[in-house]
PDB file of C-alpha atoms in Angstrom:
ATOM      1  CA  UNK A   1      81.253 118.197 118.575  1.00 31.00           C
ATOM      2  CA  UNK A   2      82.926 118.728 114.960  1.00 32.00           C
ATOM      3  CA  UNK A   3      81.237 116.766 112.424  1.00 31.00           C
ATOM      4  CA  UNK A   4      83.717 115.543 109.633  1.00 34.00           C
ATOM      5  CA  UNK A   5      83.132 113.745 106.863  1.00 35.00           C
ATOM      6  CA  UNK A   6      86.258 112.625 104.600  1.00 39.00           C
ATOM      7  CA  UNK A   7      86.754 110.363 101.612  1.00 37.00           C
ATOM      8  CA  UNK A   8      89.543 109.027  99.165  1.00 39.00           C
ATOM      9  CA  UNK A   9      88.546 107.740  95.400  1.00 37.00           C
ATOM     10  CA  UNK A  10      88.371 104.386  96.853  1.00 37.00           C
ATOM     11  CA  UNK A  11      88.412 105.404 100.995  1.00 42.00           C
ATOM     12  CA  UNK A  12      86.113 106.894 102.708  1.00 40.00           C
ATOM     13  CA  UNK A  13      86.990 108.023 106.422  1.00 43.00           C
ATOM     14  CA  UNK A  14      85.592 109.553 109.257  1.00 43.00           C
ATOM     15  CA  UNK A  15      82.095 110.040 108.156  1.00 37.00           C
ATOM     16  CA  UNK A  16      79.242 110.642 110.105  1.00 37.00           C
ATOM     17  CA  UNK A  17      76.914 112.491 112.397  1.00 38.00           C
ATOM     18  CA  UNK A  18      78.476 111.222 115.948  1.00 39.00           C
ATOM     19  CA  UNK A  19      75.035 111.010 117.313  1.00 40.00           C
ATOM     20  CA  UNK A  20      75.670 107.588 119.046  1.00 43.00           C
ATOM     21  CA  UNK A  21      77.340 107.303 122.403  1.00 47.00           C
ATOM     22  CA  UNK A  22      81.129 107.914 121.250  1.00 49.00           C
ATOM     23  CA  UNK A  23      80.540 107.240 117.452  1.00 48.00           C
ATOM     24  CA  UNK A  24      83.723 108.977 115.773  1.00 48.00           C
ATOM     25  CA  UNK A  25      82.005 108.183 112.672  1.00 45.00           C
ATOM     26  CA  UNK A  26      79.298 106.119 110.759  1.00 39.00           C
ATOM     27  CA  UNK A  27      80.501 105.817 106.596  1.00 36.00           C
ATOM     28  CA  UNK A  28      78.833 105.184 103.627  1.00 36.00           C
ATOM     29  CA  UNK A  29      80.184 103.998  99.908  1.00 34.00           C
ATOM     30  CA  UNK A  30      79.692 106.944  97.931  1.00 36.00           C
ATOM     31  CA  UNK A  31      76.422 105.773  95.233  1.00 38.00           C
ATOM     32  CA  UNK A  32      74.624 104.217  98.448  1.00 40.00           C
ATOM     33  CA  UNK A  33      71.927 106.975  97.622  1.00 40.00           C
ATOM     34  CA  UNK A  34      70.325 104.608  95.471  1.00 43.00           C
ATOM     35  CA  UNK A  35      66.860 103.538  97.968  1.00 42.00           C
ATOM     36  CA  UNK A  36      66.124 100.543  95.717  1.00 46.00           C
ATOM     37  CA  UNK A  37      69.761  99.375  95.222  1.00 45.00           C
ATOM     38  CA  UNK A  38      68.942  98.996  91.713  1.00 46.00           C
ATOM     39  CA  UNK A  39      69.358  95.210  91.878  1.00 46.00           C
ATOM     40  CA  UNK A  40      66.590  94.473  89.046  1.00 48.00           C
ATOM     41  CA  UNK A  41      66.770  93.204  86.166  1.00 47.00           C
ATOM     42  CA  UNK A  42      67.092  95.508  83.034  1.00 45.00           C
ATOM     43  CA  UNK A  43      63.552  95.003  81.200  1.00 45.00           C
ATOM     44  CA  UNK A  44      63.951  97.351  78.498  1.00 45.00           C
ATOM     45  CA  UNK A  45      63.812  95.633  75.169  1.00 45.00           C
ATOM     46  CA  UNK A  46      67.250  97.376  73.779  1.00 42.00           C
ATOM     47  CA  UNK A  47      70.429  95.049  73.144  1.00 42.00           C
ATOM     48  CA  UNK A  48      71.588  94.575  76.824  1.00 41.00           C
ATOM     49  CA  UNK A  49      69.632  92.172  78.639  1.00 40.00           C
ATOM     50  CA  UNK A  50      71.999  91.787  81.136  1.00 41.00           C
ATOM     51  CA  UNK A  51      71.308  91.897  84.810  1.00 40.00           C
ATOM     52  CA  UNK A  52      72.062  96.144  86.327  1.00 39.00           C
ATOM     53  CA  UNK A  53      74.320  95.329  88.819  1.00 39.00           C
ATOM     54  CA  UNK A  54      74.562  98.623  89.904  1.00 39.00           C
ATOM     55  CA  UNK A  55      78.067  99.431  91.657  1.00 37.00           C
ATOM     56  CA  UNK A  56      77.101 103.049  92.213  1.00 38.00           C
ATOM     57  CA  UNK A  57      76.402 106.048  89.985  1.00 42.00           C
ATOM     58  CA  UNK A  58      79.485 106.105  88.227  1.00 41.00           C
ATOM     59  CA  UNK A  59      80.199 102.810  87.528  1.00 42.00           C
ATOM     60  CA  UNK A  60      83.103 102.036  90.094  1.00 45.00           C
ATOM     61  CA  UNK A  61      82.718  99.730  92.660  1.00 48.00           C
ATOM     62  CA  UNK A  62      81.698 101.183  95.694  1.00 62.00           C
ATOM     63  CA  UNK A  63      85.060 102.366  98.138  1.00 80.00           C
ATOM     64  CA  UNK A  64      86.364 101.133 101.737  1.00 83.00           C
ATOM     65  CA  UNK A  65      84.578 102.855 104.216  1.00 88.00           C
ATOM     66  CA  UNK A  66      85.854 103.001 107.764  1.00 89.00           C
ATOM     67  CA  UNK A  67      84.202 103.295 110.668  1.00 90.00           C
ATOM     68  CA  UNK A  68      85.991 104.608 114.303  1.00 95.00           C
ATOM     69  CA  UNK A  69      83.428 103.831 117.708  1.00 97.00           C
ATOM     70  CA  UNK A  70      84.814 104.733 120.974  1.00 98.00           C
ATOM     71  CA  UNK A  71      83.114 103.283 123.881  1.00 98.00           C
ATOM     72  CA  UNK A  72      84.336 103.331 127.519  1.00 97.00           C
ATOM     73  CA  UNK A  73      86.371 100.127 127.341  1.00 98.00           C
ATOM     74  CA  UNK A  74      88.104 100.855 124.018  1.00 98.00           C
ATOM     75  CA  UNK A  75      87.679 101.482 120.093  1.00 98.00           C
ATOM     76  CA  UNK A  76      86.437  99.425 117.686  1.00 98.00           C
ATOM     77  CA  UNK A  77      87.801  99.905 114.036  1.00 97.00           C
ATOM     78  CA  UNK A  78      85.216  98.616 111.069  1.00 97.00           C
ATOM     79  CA  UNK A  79      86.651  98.152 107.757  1.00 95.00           C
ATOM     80  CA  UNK A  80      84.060  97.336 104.978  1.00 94.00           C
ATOM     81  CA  UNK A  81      85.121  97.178 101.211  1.00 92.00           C
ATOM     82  CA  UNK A  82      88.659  97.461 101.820  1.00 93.00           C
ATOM     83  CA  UNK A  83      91.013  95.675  99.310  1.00 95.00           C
ATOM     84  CA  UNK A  84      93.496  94.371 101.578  1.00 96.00           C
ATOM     85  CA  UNK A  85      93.378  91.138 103.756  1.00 97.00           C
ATOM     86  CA  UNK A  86      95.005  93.131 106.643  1.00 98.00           C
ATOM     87  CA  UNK A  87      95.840  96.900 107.752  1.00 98.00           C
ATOM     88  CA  UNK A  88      98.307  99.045 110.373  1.00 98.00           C
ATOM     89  CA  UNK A  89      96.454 102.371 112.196  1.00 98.00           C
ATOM     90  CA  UNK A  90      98.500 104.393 113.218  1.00 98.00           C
ATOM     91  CA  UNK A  91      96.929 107.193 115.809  1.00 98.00           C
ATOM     92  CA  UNK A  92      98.419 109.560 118.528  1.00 98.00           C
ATOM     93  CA  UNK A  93      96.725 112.975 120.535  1.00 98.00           C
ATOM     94  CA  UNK A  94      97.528 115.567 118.474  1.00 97.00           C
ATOM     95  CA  UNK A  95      94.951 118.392 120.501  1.00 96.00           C
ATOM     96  CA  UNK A  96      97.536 118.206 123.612  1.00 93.00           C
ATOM     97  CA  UNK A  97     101.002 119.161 123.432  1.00 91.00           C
ATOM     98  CA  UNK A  98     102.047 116.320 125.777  1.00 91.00           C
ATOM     99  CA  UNK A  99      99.679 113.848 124.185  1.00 94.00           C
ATOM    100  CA  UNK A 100     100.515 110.285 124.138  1.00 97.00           C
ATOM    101  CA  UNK A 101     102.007 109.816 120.795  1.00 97.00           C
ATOM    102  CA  UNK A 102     103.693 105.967 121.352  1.00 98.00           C
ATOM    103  CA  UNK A 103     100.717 104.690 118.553  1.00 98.00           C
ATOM    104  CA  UNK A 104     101.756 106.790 115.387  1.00 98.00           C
ATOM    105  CA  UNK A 105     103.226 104.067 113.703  1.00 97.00           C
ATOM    106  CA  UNK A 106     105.860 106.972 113.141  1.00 96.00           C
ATOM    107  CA  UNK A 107     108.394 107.600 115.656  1.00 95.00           C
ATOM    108  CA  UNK A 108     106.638 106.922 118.746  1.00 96.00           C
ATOM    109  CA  UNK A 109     107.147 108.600 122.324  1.00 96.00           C
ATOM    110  CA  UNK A 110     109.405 107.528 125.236  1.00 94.00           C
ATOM    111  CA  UNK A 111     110.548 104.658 123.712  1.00 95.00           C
ATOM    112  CA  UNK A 112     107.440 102.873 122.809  1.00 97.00           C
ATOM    113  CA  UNK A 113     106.702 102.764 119.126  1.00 97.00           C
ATOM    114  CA  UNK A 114     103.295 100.816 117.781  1.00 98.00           C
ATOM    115  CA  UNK A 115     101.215 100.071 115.231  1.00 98.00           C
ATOM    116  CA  UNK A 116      97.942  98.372 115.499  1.00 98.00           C
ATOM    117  CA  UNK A 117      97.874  95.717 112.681  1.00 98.00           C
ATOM    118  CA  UNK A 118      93.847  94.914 112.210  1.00 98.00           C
ATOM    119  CA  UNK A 119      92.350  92.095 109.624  1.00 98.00           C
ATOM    120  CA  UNK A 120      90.061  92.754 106.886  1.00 97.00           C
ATOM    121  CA  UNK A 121      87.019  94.430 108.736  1.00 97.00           C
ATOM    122  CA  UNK A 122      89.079  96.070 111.417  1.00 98.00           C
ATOM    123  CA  UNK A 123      89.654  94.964 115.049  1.00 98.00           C
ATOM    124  CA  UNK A 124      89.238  96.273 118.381  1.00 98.00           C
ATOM    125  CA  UNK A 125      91.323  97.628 121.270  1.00 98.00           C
ATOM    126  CA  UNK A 126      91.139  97.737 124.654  1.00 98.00           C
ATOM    127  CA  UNK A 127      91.798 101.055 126.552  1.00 98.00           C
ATOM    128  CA  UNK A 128      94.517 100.626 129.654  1.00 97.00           C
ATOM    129  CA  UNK A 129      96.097 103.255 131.964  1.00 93.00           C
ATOM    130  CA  UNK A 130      99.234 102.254 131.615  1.00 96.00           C
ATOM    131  CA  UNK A 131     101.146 103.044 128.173  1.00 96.00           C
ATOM    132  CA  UNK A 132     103.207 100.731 129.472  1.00 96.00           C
ATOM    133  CA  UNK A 133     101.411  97.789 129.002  1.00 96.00           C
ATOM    134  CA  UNK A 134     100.560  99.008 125.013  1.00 98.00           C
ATOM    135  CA  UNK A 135     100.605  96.110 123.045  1.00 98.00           C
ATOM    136  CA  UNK A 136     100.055  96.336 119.340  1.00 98.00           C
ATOM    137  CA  UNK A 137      96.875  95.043 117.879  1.00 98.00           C
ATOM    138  CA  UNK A 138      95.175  94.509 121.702  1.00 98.00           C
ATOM    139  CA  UNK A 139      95.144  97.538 124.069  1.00 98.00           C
ATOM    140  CA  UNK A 140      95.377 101.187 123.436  1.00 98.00           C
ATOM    141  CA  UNK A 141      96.340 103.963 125.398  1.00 98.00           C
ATOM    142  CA  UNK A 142      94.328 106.553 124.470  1.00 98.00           C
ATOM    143  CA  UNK A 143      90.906 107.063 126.211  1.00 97.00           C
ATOM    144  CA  UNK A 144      87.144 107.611 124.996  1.00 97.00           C
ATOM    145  CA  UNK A 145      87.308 110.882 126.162  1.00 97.00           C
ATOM    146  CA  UNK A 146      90.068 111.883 124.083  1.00 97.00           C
ATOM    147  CA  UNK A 147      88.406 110.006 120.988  1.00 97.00           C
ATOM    148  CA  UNK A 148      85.029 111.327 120.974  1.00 96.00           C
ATOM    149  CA  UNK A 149      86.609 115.242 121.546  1.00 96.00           C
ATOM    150  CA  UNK A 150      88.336 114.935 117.956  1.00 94.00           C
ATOM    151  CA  UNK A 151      91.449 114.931 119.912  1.00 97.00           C
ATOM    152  CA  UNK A 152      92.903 112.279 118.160  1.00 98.00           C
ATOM    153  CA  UNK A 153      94.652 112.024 114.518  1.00 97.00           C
ATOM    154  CA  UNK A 154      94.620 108.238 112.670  1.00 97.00           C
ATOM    155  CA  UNK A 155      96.341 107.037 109.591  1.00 96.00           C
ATOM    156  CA  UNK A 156      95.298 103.888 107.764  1.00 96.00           C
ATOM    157  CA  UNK A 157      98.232 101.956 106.132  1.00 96.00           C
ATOM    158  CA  UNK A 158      98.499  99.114 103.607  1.00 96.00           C
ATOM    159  CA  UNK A 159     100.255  95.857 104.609  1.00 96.00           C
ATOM    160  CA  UNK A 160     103.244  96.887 103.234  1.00 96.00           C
ATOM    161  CA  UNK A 161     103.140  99.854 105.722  1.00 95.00           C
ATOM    162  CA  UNK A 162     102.002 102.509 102.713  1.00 95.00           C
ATOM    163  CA  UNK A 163      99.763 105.303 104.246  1.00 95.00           C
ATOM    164  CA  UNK A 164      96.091 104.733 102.507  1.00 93.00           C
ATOM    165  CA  UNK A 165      94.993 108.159 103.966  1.00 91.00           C
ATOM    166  CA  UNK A 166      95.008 110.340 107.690  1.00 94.00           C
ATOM    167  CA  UNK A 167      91.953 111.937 109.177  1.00 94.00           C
ATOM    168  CA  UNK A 168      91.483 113.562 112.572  1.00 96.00           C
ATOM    169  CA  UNK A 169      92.950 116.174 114.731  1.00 97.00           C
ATOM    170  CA  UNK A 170      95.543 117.486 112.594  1.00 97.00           C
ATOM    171  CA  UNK A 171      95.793 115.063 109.631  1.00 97.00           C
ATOM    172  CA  UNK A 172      99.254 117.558 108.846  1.00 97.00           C
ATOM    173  CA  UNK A 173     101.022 115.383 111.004  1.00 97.00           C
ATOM    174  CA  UNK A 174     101.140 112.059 108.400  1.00 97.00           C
ATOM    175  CA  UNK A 175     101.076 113.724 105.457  1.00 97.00           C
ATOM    176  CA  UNK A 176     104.767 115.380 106.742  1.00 95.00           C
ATOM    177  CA  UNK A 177     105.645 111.993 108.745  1.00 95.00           C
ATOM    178  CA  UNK A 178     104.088 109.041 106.438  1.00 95.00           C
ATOM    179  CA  UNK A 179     103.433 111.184 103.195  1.00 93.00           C
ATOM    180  CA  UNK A 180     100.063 110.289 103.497  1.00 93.00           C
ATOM    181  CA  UNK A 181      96.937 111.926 100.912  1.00 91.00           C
ATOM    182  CA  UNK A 182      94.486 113.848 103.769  1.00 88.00           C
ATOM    183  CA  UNK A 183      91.360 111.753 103.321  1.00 78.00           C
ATOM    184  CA  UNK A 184      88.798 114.606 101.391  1.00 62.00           C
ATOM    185  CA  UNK A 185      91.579 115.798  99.056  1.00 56.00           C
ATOM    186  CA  UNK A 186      92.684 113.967  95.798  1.00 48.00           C
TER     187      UNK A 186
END
């Protein structure tokens, strides 16, 4: 399998070594290097004697990182750092050209159009045969075989339906359809 590892200045997508059963991707805040956290008190005797809260290298707080885990029964979406109380995904088989595309949060496919609205830290959803029975935010009808294959393109939006960034397959698609940024490009 592809290994991909993406990131925003404040999102980082799609990272990881997909070594678990299904993992799509296991993300870390960029400045996470840091073994000790730094989390110590500054005992130099110059002017600052404040506490080194260390929010990474650079001095930015660390970014949302995002992590995708298909399992048999569905996908569970993580969401840690983010700075929104609630997000849409937005995903659809790209790899196929008859791929089920009625999740793109775009323009859908034989008259179903969704988009999976998930809370701060994500949400799951539950894999069914039937695209019929799609219902936003619960069940899914794309299949753990199709997301652990990279078969799949996602696009994270804001509340207010704003594209945060697009990872996957063929990330092309939102950045024509949603004018989304490719997550690993600025």
């Amino acid at each position: 399998m592809r290994v991909s590892c993406f990131w925003l200045p404040l999102l980082i997508l799609g990272c990881g070594d997909k070594s678990g059963e299904g993992e799509q991707g296991d993300t870390s805040t960029a400045g996470d290097a840091d073994a000790d956290a730094d989390a110590d008190a500054d005992a130099d005797a110059d002017a600052d004697a404040d506490a080194d809260t260390d929010t990474g290298d650079s001095g930015e707080p660390p970014g949302t990182s995002i992590h995708v885990l298909w399992e048999a029964e569905g996908v569970t979406i993580t969401i840690e750092n983010g700075p929104h109380a609630s997000y849409l995904l937005g995903m659809l088989d790209t790899m196929n050209t008859d791929g089920w595309r009625g999740e793109d949060c775009v323009s859908g496919m034989g008259g179903f159009l969704h988009c999976h609205p998930l809370g701060a830290t994500g949400g799951s959803l539950t894999t069914i045969i039937d695209v019929a029975l799609v219902e936003a935010g619960v069940t899914t009808g794309h299949t753990f075989e199709e997301g652990t294959s990279d078969a799949l393109t996602y696009a994270l939006l804001d509340p207010d339906g704003n594209c945060m960034g697009t990872w996957g397959h063929l990330p092309d698609y939102y950045v024509t359809n949603l004018d989304c940024a490719i997550a690993g490009s600025e």
